[in-house]
């Protein structure tokens, strides 16, 4: 089999066979096929797409390119959730303790942040001494003992995706539903959970720019899950403004703690309850959404949800005192109040630009090697639809250095204030 023939075949819009896809992935992982040939094939896929069978074959080949987790030693239905990434997306920090406190088994592997999207692992590591590295036996034991563990992906998990993603990132081939879907689902399937809930985001701060694109991606991933025998469902959610108020690692941990106390932002709380209701049904703990929601609200109200976060932090070596006293989480040297320059109604908060501005403060990485400053970030005081008076505080910037004139200019450009009232779009567009 010659790889150039595979490139030519996809260039001519023909489907690749299962054997050709396996040849590609095996050869690339073994360094037998060069980057320049694989990038040519990826571009052909971007332009010509793949059929559902091809996408499933690609996902399975990638999934089996390295270690596949065996979670059979964990009792019960193992649940997992994945977000396609956004600004202020700290959902796992609140949602996973909520559902775990209701009896769901959370065996979750998460990633780091890059660019404007934050990573769950970076947020957890803003808690002093929190250990994201557990071996397979310790991971399974913790989930059996306390029903929850969130850890980093092992280096042996889906090596094909690590190589492919790095290549796609520098060859203009990231924006492709077959390649995005197979990348996400190969990691989720290799992580070994029985059920997967996908939070597929669209808008300014997301990979998918429209609800229609997000729905197409979600349906593709649901089909892959079905082909692999996993209960896979999806939420389509709006990322045209940051989720919740906080952007930045320790700031988002604090907001997750507030949410577990029942004091979180309305949009973030609603997302957690809606996602949690789906997960509890996937875990067969309840049969309907109303019962699930009531169970989640009660777990927050009586403190079980917050206690579950503390149990996980303690089990993974973290400082529980910082959960009880969030003011002891990393703190920036100064907090700058950003005030409105005119009256009106907030029509737009550009999520991507705010995420990038937080990264420039040190809250995120421009490259994988960049260090993270856990303390810095932005906390919004106004959301789309809110009325604003000149002089109102629209955000608090937590920073270790004086803000430059250019940074401040870019910050104000992310907000659009109009004279007339504006409507709020629903956060949850559709559930599939």
Coordinates of C-alpha atoms in Angstrom, one line a residue:
X1 CA 0.0 0.0 0.0
X2 CA 1.4 3.5 -0.9
X3 CA 0.4 6.5 1.1
X4 CA 0.4 8.8 -2.0
X5 CA -2.4 6.6 -3.4
X6 CA -4.4 7.3 -0.2
X7 CA -3.9 11.0 -0.6
X8 CA -4.9 10.9 -4.3
X9 CA -8.0 8.9 -3.4
X10 CA -9.3 11.4 -0.9
X11 CA -8.3 14.3 -3.2
X12 CA -10.7 12.7 -5.7
X13 CA -13.5 12.6 -3.0
X14 CA -13.4 8.8 -2.7
X15 CA -14.0 7.1 0.7
X16 CA -10.9 5.4 2.3
X17 CA -11.2 1.8 3.3
X18 CA -10.8 0.6 6.9
X19 CA -7.5 -0.9 6.0
X20 CA -6.2 2.3 4.4
X21 CA -7.2 4.3 7.5
X22 CA -5.4 1.8 9.8
X23 CA -2.3 1.9 7.5
X24 CA -2.3 5.7 7.8
X25 CA -2.6 5.8 11.6
X26 CA -0.2 2.9 12.3
X27 CA 2.4 4.3 9.9
X28 CA 2.2 7.9 11.3
X29 CA 2.6 6.8 14.9
X30 CA 5.6 4.7 14.0
X31 CA 7.1 7.6 12.1
X32 CA 7.0 5.7 8.9
X33 CA 4.9 8.3 7.1
X34 CA 6.2 11.9 7.0
X35 CA 4.4 15.0 8.2
X36 CA 4.2 16.5 4.8
X37 CA 2.2 13.5 3.4
X38 CA -0.1 13.4 6.4
X39 CA -0.7 17.2 6.2
X40 CA -1.7 16.7 2.5
X41 CA -4.2 14.0 3.5
X42 CA -5.6 16.2 6.3
X43 CA -6.1 19.1 3.8
X44 CA -7.9 16.7 1.4
X45 CA -10.2 15.7 4.3
X46 CA -10.8 19.4 5.2
X47 CA -11.9 20.1 1.6
X48 CA -13.7 16.8 0.8
X49 CA -14.9 15.5 4.1
X50 CA -15.4 11.8 5.2
X51 CA -18.3 9.5 5.3
X52 CA -19.7 8.3 8.7
X53 CA -18.1 4.9 8.4
X54 CA -14.7 6.5 7.6
X55 CA -15.0 8.8 10.7
X56 CA -15.8 5.8 12.9
X57 CA -12.8 3.8 11.5
X58 CA -10.5 6.8 12.0
X59 CA -11.7 7.2 15.6
X60 CA -11.2 3.5 16.4
X61 CA -7.7 3.5 14.8
X62 CA -6.7 6.5 16.8
X63 CA -8.2 5.1 20.0
X64 CA -6.3 1.9 19.6
X65 CA -3.0 3.7 18.8
X66 CA -2.0 3.6 22.5
X67 CA -3.3 2.6 25.9
X68 CA -7.1 2.0 26.3
X69 CA -8.2 2.3 29.9
X70 CA -9.9 -0.7 31.4
X71 CA -12.3 0.5 34.1
X72 CA -14.0 -2.8 34.7
X73 CA -12.7 -2.9 38.3
X74 CA -14.8 0.2 39.1
X75 CA -18.3 -0.9 40.1
X76 CA -21.3 0.6 38.4
X77 CA -21.8 2.8 35.3
X78 CA -18.8 5.1 34.8
X79 CA -19.7 8.5 33.4
X80 CA -17.7 11.1 31.6
X81 CA -18.3 14.6 30.2
X82 CA -16.4 16.7 27.6
X83 CA -16.6 20.3 26.6
X84 CA -15.3 21.5 23.2
X85 CA -13.7 24.4 25.1
X86 CA -14.6 28.0 25.8
X87 CA -13.9 31.0 28.0
X88 CA -14.7 30.7 31.7
X89 CA -15.7 27.0 31.3
X90 CA -15.1 25.6 34.7
X91 CA -18.0 23.2 34.4
X92 CA -16.2 20.0 35.5
X93 CA -15.2 21.6 38.8
X94 CA -18.8 22.0 39.9
X95 CA -20.8 19.5 37.8
X96 CA -18.7 16.4 38.6
X97 CA -18.9 16.8 42.4
X98 CA -22.7 17.4 42.0
X99 CA -23.4 14.2 40.1
X100 CA -20.9 12.2 42.2
X101 CA -22.7 13.3 45.4
X102 CA -25.9 11.9 43.8
X103 CA -24.3 8.5 43.3
X104 CA -22.8 8.7 39.8
X105 CA -19.3 7.2 39.3
X106 CA -17.0 9.9 37.9
X107 CA -13.8 8.5 36.3
X108 CA -12.6 11.6 34.3
X109 CA -9.5 12.4 32.4
X110 CA -9.0 16.0 31.5
X111 CA -6.6 18.2 29.6
X112 CA -4.6 21.4 29.9
X113 CA -5.6 24.8 28.4
X114 CA -3.9 26.3 25.4
X115 CA -4.6 29.8 23.9
X116 CA -7.9 31.4 25.0
X117 CA -9.5 28.2 26.4
X118 CA -8.7 27.2 30.0
X119 CA -7.9 23.6 31.0
X120 CA -9.5 21.7 33.9
X121 CA -6.1 20.4 35.0
X122 CA -4.6 23.9 35.3
X123 CA -7.6 25.0 37.4
X124 CA -7.3 22.0 39.7
X125 CA -3.5 22.7 40.1
X126 CA -4.3 26.2 41.4
X127 CA -5.3 24.3 44.5
X128 CA -2.1 23.8 46.5
X129 CA -0.5 20.3 46.1
X130 CA -3.4 18.9 44.1
X131 CA -2.1 15.7 42.3
X132 CA -3.5 15.1 38.8
X133 CA -1.2 12.1 38.2
X134 CA -2.7 8.8 39.6
X135 CA -1.7 5.4 38.2
X136 CA -4.5 3.1 36.9
X137 CA -4.9 1.2 40.2
X138 CA -5.0 4.4 42.4
X139 CA -7.5 6.0 39.9
X140 CA -9.8 3.0 40.0
X141 CA -9.5 2.7 43.8
X142 CA -10.4 6.3 44.4
X143 CA -13.5 6.1 42.2
X144 CA -14.6 3.0 44.0
X145 CA -14.0 4.6 47.4
X146 CA -15.4 8.1 46.9
X147 CA -17.1 7.9 43.4
X148 CA -14.9 10.6 41.8
X149 CA -11.5 11.3 40.4
X150 CA -10.3 13.8 37.9
X151 CA -6.8 13.2 36.5
X152 CA -4.5 14.1 33.6
X153 CA -4.4 11.9 30.4
X154 CA -1.5 9.5 30.4
X155 CA 1.2 9.9 27.8
X156 CA 0.2 6.5 26.4
X157 CA -3.4 7.5 25.7
X158 CA -4.1 8.1 22.0
X159 CA -0.6 9.1 20.8
X160 CA -2.0 9.4 17.2
X161 CA -4.1 12.3 18.3
X162 CA -1.2 14.1 19.9
X163 CA 0.8 13.9 16.7
X164 CA -2.1 14.7 14.4
X165 CA -3.3 17.7 16.5
X166 CA 0.1 19.3 16.6
X167 CA 0.4 18.9 12.8
X168 CA -3.1 20.2 12.1
X169 CA -2.5 23.2 14.4
X170 CA 0.3 24.4 12.1
X171 CA -1.1 23.4 8.7
X172 CA -4.5 25.1 8.7
X173 CA -6.4 21.9 9.1
X174 CA -8.0 22.2 12.5
X175 CA -11.4 23.3 11.2
X176 CA -12.8 19.9 10.0
X177 CA -15.7 18.1 11.6
X178 CA -14.4 14.6 10.8
X179 CA -11.0 15.5 12.3
X180 CA -12.4 17.3 15.3
X181 CA -14.9 14.6 16.1
X182 CA -12.4 11.7 15.8
X183 CA -9.9 13.7 17.9
X184 CA -12.3 14.2 20.8
X185 CA -14.0 10.8 20.6
X186 CA -10.8 8.8 20.4
X187 CA -9.7 10.3 23.7
X188 CA -13.1 9.9 25.4
X189 CA -13.4 6.2 24.2
X190 CA -9.9 5.4 25.2
X191 CA -10.6 6.8 28.7
X192 CA -12.9 3.9 29.3
X193 CA -16.2 5.5 30.6
X194 CA -19.5 3.8 29.8
X195 CA -21.4 7.1 29.1
X196 CA -20.3 10.4 27.6
X197 CA -22.0 13.8 27.7
X198 CA -20.7 16.3 25.2
X199 CA -21.0 20.1 25.7
X200 CA -20.6 21.3 22.2
X201 CA -20.2 25.1 22.2
X202 CA -20.7 27.6 19.4
X203 CA -20.1 31.3 18.9
X204 CA -17.3 33.8 19.3
X205 CA -15.3 31.9 21.9
X206 CA -15.7 28.4 20.4
X207 CA -14.4 26.2 17.5
X208 CA -17.8 26.0 16.0
X209 CA -19.1 29.5 15.0
X210 CA -22.8 28.7 14.5
X211 CA -25.4 26.4 16.2
X212 CA -25.8 24.5 12.9
X213 CA -22.0 23.7 12.8
X214 CA -22.2 22.6 16.5
X215 CA -25.2 20.4 15.8
X216 CA -23.4 18.7 12.9
X217 CA -20.3 18.1 15.1
X218 CA -22.4 16.8 18.0
X219 CA -24.4 14.4 15.7
X220 CA -21.1 13.1 14.2
X221 CA -19.7 12.4 17.7
X222 CA -23.0 10.8 18.9
X223 CA -22.9 8.4 16.0
X224 CA -19.3 7.5 16.7
X225 CA -20.3 6.8 20.4
X226 CA -23.2 4.7 19.2
X227 CA -20.9 2.7 16.8
X228 CA -18.7 1.9 19.8
X229 CA -21.5 0.9 22.1
X230 CA -21.4 4.0 24.4
X231 CA -24.4 6.0 25.6
X232 CA -23.4 9.4 24.0
X233 CA -25.5 12.5 24.3
X234 CA -24.9 16.2 23.6
X235 CA -25.8 19.7 24.7
X236 CA -25.4 22.6 22.2
X237 CA -24.5 25.7 24.2
X238 CA -23.8 29.4 23.5
X239 CA -20.2 30.7 23.9
X240 CA -20.7 34.2 22.5
X241 CA -19.9 35.5 26.0
X242 CA -17.9 33.9 28.8
X243 CA -19.6 31.3 30.9
X244 CA -20.3 32.6 34.4
X245 CA -18.3 35.6 35.6
X246 CA -14.7 34.4 36.2
X247 CA -11.9 33.8 33.7
X248 CA -8.7 32.5 35.2
X249 CA -7.7 29.5 37.2
X250 CA -8.0 30.2 40.9
X251 CA -10.9 32.6 40.1
X252 CA -12.8 29.9 38.4
X253 CA -12.2 27.4 41.2
X254 CA -13.7 30.0 43.6
X255 CA -16.7 30.4 41.3
X256 CA -17.2 26.6 41.2
X257 CA -17.1 26.6 45.0
X258 CA -19.7 29.4 45.1
X259 CA -21.9 27.4 42.7
X260 CA -21.6 24.3 44.9
X261 CA -22.8 26.5 47.8
X262 CA -25.8 27.5 45.7
X263 CA -24.4 31.0 45.1
X264 CA -23.0 30.8 41.6
X265 CA -23.9 32.8 38.5
X266 CA -27.3 32.0 37.0
X267 CA -26.0 30.9 33.6
X268 CA -23.3 28.6 35.0
X269 CA -25.7 27.1 37.6
X270 CA -28.3 26.4 34.9
X271 CA -25.7 24.6 32.7
X272 CA -24.6 22.4 35.6
X273 CA -28.1 21.4 36.5
X274 CA -29.1 20.7 32.9
X275 CA -25.9 18.7 32.3
X276 CA -26.2 16.9 35.6
X277 CA -29.8 15.9 34.9
X278 CA -28.7 14.2 31.7
X279 CA -25.8 12.5 33.4
X280 CA -27.9 11.1 36.2
X281 CA -30.3 9.6 33.6
X282 CA -27.3 8.1 31.7
X283 CA -26.1 6.6 35.0
X284 CA -29.6 5.1 35.5
X285 CA -29.9 6.8 38.9
X286 CA -33.2 8.4 37.9
X287 CA -35.6 8.0 35.0
X288 CA -36.6 11.6 34.3
X289 CA -35.2 15.1 34.2
X290 CA -37.5 16.5 37.0
X291 CA -36.3 13.9 39.5
X292 CA -32.7 14.4 38.5
X293 CA -32.9 18.2 38.9
X294 CA -34.5 17.8 42.3
X295 CA -31.8 15.5 43.4
X296 CA -29.0 17.8 42.3
X297 CA -30.6 20.9 43.9
X298 CA -30.9 19.0 47.2
X299 CA -27.3 17.9 47.0
X300 CA -26.2 21.5 46.7
X301 CA -28.7 22.7 49.4
X302 CA -27.6 20.2 52.0
X303 CA -23.9 20.6 51.3
X304 CA -23.2 17.1 49.9
X305 CA -22.0 18.5 46.6
X306 CA -19.4 20.8 48.1
X307 CA -18.3 18.0 50.5
X308 CA -17.7 15.8 47.5
X309 CA -15.3 18.3 46.0
X310 CA -13.5 18.4 49.3
X311 CA -13.3 14.6 49.4
X312 CA -11.7 14.6 45.9
X313 CA -9.3 17.4 46.8
X314 CA -8.2 15.5 50.0
X315 CA -7.9 12.2 48.2
X316 CA -5.6 13.7 45.6
X317 CA -3.4 15.5 48.1
X318 CA -4.8 19.0 47.7
X319 CA -5.3 21.6 50.4
X320 CA -8.9 21.3 51.6
X321 CA -8.5 24.5 53.6
X322 CA -8.5 26.5 50.3
X323 CA -11.9 25.0 49.5
X324 CA -13.2 26.0 52.9
X325 CA -11.5 29.4 52.6
X326 CA -11.3 30.3 48.9
X327 CA -9.6 33.6 49.8
X328 CA -6.5 31.4 50.5
X329 CA -6.3 30.3 46.9
X330 CA -3.6 32.2 44.9
X331 CA -4.3 35.9 44.9
X332 CA -3.1 38.5 42.4
X333 CA -1.1 41.5 43.6
X334 CA -3.8 44.0 42.6
X335 CA -7.4 44.2 41.5
X336 CA -8.3 46.9 39.0
X337 CA -11.9 48.1 38.6
X338 CA -12.8 48.6 35.0
X339 CA -15.7 51.1 34.7
X340 CA -18.2 51.9 31.9
X341 CA -17.7 55.0 29.8
X342 CA -21.3 55.4 28.9
X343 CA -24.9 54.5 29.7
X344 CA -26.9 51.8 27.9
X345 CA -27.4 48.1 27.7
X346 CA -24.7 45.4 27.2
X347 CA -25.2 43.9 23.8
X348 CA -21.9 42.0 23.3
X349 CA -19.0 40.6 25.4
X350 CA -16.5 39.1 23.0
X351 CA -15.5 35.8 24.6
X352 CA -12.5 35.1 22.4
X353 CA -11.0 38.5 23.0
X354 CA -11.5 38.4 26.7
X355 CA -9.9 34.9 26.9
X356 CA -6.9 36.2 25.0
X357 CA -6.6 39.2 27.3
X358 CA -6.7 36.9 30.3
X359 CA -3.9 34.8 28.6
X360 CA -1.9 38.0 28.2
X361 CA -2.2 38.5 32.0
X362 CA -0.7 35.0 32.5
X363 CA -3.8 33.0 33.0
X364 CA -3.3 30.9 29.9
X365 CA -0.6 29.6 27.5
X366 CA 0.3 30.9 24.1
X367 CA 2.5 27.8 23.7
X368 CA 2.5 24.5 25.6
X369 CA 5.8 25.5 27.4
X370 CA 4.4 28.7 28.9
X371 CA 4.1 28.8 32.7
X372 CA 0.6 29.6 34.2
X373 CA -0.1 32.3 36.8
X374 CA -2.9 30.8 38.8
X375 CA -3.9 34.0 40.5
X376 CA -4.6 36.4 37.6
X377 CA -7.7 36.8 35.4
X378 CA -10.9 38.8 34.8
X379 CA -14.2 38.7 36.7
X380 CA -17.1 40.1 34.9
X381 CA -19.6 42.3 36.8
X382 CA -22.0 42.7 33.8
X383 CA -23.4 40.2 31.3
X384 CA -25.3 40.6 28.0
X385 CA -28.6 42.2 28.5
X386 CA -27.7 44.1 31.7
X387 CA -28.3 47.8 31.9
X388 CA -25.2 50.0 32.5
X389 CA -24.7 53.5 33.9
X390 CA -21.5 55.5 33.1
X391 CA -19.1 54.7 35.9
X392 CA -20.5 51.3 36.7
X393 CA -17.9 48.6 37.3
X394 CA -18.1 46.2 34.3
X395 CA -15.3 43.9 35.4
X396 CA -12.5 43.4 37.9
X397 CA -9.0 42.6 36.5
X398 CA -6.8 40.5 38.8
X399 CA -3.2 41.2 37.8
X400 CA 0.3 41.2 39.1
X401 CA 1.5 44.0 36.8
X402 CA 0.2 47.5 35.8
X403 CA -2.1 47.2 32.8
X404 CA -0.7 48.6 29.6
X405 CA -2.6 51.3 27.6
X406 CA -2.9 48.8 24.8
X407 CA -4.4 46.1 27.1
X408 CA -7.0 48.5 28.5
X409 CA -7.9 49.7 24.9
X410 CA -8.4 46.1 23.8
X411 CA -10.4 45.3 26.9
X412 CA -13.0 48.1 26.2
X413 CA -13.2 46.9 22.6
X414 CA -14.6 43.6 23.8
X415 CA -17.8 45.3 25.2
X416 CA -20.5 46.7 23.0
X417 CA -23.0 49.0 24.8
X418 CA -26.2 50.1 22.9
X419 CA -28.7 52.7 23.9
X420 CA -31.8 50.4 23.6
X421 CA -32.5 47.3 25.6
X422 CA -31.2 44.0 24.1
X423 CA -32.5 40.5 24.5
X424 CA -30.5 37.6 26.0
X425 CA -30.0 34.5 23.9
X426 CA -30.7 31.2 25.7
X427 CA -27.5 29.5 27.0
X428 CA -28.7 26.0 26.1
X429 CA -29.7 26.0 22.4
X430 CA -30.5 22.3 22.0
X431 CA -30.1 18.9 23.7
X432 CA -29.4 15.9 21.4

